[in-house]
GROMACS .gro file of C-alpha atoms in nm:
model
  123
    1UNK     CA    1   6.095  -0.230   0.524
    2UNK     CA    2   5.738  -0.150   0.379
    3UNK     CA    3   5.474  -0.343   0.518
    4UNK     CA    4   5.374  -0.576   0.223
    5UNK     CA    5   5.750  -0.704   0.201
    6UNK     CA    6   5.709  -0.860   0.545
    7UNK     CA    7   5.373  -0.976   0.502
    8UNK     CA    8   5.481  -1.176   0.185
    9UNK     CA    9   5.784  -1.285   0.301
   10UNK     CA   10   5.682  -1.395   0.642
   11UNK     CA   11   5.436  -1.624   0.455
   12UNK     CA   12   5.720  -1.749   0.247
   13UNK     CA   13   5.820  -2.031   0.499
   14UNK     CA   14   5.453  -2.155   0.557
   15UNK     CA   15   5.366  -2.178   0.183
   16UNK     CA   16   5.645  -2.364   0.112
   17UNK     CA   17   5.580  -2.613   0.399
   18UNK     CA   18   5.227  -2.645   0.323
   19UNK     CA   19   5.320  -2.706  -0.117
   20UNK     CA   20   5.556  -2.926   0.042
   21UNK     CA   21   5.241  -3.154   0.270
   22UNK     CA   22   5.007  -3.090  -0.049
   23UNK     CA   23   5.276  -3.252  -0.279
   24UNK     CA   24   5.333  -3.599  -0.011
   25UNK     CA   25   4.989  -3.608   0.007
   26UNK     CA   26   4.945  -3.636  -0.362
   27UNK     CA   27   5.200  -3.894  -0.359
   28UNK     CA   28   5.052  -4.091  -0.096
   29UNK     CA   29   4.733  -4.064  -0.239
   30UNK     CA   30   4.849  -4.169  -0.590
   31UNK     CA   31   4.999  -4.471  -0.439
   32UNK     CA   32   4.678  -4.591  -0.242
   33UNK     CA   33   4.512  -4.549  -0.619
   34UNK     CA   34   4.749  -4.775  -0.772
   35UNK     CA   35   4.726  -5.042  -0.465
   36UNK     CA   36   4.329  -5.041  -0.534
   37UNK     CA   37   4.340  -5.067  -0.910
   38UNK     CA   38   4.528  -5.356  -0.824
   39UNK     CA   39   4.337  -5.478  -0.575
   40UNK     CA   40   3.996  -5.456  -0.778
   41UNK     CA   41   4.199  -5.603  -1.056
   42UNK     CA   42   4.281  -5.893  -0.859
   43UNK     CA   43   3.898  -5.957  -0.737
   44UNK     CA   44   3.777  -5.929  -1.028
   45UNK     CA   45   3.991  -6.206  -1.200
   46UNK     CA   46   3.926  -6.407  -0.897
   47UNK     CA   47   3.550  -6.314  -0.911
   48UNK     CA   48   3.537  -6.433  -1.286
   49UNK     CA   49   3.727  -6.789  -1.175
   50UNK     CA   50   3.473  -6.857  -0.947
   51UNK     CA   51   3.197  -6.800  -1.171
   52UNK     CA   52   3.317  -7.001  -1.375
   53UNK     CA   53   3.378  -7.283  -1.142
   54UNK     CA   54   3.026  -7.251  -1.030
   55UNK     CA   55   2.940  -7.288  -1.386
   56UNK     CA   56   3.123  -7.588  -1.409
   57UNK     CA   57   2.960  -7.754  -1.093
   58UNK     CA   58   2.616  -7.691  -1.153
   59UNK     CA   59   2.630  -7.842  -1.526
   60UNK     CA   60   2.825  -8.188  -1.330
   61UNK     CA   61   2.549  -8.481  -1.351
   62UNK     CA   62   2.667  -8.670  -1.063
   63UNK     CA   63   2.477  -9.003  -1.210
   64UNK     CA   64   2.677  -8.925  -1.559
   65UNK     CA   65   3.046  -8.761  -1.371
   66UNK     CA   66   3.108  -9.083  -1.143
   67UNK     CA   67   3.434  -9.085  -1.067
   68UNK     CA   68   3.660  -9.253  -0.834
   69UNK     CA   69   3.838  -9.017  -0.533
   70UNK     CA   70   4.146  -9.153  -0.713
   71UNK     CA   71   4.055  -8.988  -1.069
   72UNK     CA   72   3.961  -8.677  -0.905
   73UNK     CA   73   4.305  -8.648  -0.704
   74UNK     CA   74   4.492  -8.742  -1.080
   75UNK     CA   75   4.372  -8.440  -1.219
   76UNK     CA   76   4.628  -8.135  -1.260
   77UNK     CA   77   4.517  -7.793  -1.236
   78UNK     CA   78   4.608  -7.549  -1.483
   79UNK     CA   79   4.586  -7.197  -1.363
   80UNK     CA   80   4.569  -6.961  -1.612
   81UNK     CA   81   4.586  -6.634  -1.398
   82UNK     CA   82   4.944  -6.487  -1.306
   83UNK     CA   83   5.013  -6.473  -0.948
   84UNK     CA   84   5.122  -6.221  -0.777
   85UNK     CA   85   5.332  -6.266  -0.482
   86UNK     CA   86   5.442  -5.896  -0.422
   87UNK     CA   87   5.567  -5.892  -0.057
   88UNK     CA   88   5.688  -5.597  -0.009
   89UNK     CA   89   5.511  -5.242  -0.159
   90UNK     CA   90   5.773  -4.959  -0.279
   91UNK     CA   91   5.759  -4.787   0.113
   92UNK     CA   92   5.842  -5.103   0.274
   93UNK     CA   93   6.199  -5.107   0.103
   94UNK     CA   94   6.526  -4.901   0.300
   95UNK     CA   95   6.607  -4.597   0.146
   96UNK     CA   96   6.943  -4.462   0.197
   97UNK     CA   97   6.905  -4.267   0.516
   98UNK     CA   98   6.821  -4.562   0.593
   99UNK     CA   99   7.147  -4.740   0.557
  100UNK     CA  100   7.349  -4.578   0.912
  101UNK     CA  101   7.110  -4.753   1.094
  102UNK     CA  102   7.091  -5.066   0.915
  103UNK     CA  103   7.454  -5.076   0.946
  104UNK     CA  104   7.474  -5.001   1.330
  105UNK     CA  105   7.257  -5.314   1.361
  106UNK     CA  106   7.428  -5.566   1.175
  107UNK     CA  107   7.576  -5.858   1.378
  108UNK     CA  108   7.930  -5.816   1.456
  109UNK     CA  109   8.042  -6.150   1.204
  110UNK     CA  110   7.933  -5.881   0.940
  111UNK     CA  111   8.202  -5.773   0.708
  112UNK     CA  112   8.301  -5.487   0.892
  113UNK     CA  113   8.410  -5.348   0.611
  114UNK     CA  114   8.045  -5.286   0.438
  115UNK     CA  115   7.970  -5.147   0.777
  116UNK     CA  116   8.244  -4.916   0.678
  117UNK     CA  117   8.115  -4.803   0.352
  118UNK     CA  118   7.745  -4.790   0.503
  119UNK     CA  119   7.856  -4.585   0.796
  120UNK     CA  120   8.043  -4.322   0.593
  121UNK     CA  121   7.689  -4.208   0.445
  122UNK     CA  122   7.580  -4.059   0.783
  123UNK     CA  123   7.899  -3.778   0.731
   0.00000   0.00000   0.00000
């Protein structure tokens, strides 16, 4: 075999590991983008509540505003931001390797049958 066909096929192996790291890491990167755009998003909006809360308060005349505790404890709040109650992020959730072992560790008053149909992924 001439000399160059080793040389570039030896390396064959190790490129495709490292286009393989370079394309996770792109991944993982582009997630951690998303979770700060989100993030920001979320301190801004917060950011902008608060200012104009403070707003609010500092234009309050308390000789002109006097209310009772029970007035102040009458009064609904209307939020007018969505909330987001995202517990899990998209890594957190099993994938389906994941299933085998999810199914070894179920409790035995588990349908044994869906252990069953889990278990038969691992073959």
């Amino acid at each position: 075999m001439p000399r160059w066909w080793k040389a570039r096929h030896g390396q064959a192996p190790g490129t495709y590991t490292l286009s393989s790291l370079s394309k996770y890491a792109e991944d993982l990167f582009g997630e951690l983008l998303n979770e700060a755009h989100s993030f920001s998003f979320r301190v801004n909006s917060l950011q902008e509540r608060v200012d104009r809360l403070s707003i609010s308060v500092t234009q309050l005349d308390p000789k002109e505003e006097e209310l009772s505790l029970q007035d102040i404890t009458m009064k609904g709040f209307g939020s007018s931001t969505i909330q987001d109650q995202q517990l899990l992020t998209a890594c957190a959730h099993p994938t389906a390797g994941d299933l085998p072992d999810l199914a070894s560790s179920m409790p035995v008053s588990t349908s044994s049958a869906l252990q069953v149909w889990i278990l038969s992924f691992r073959y």
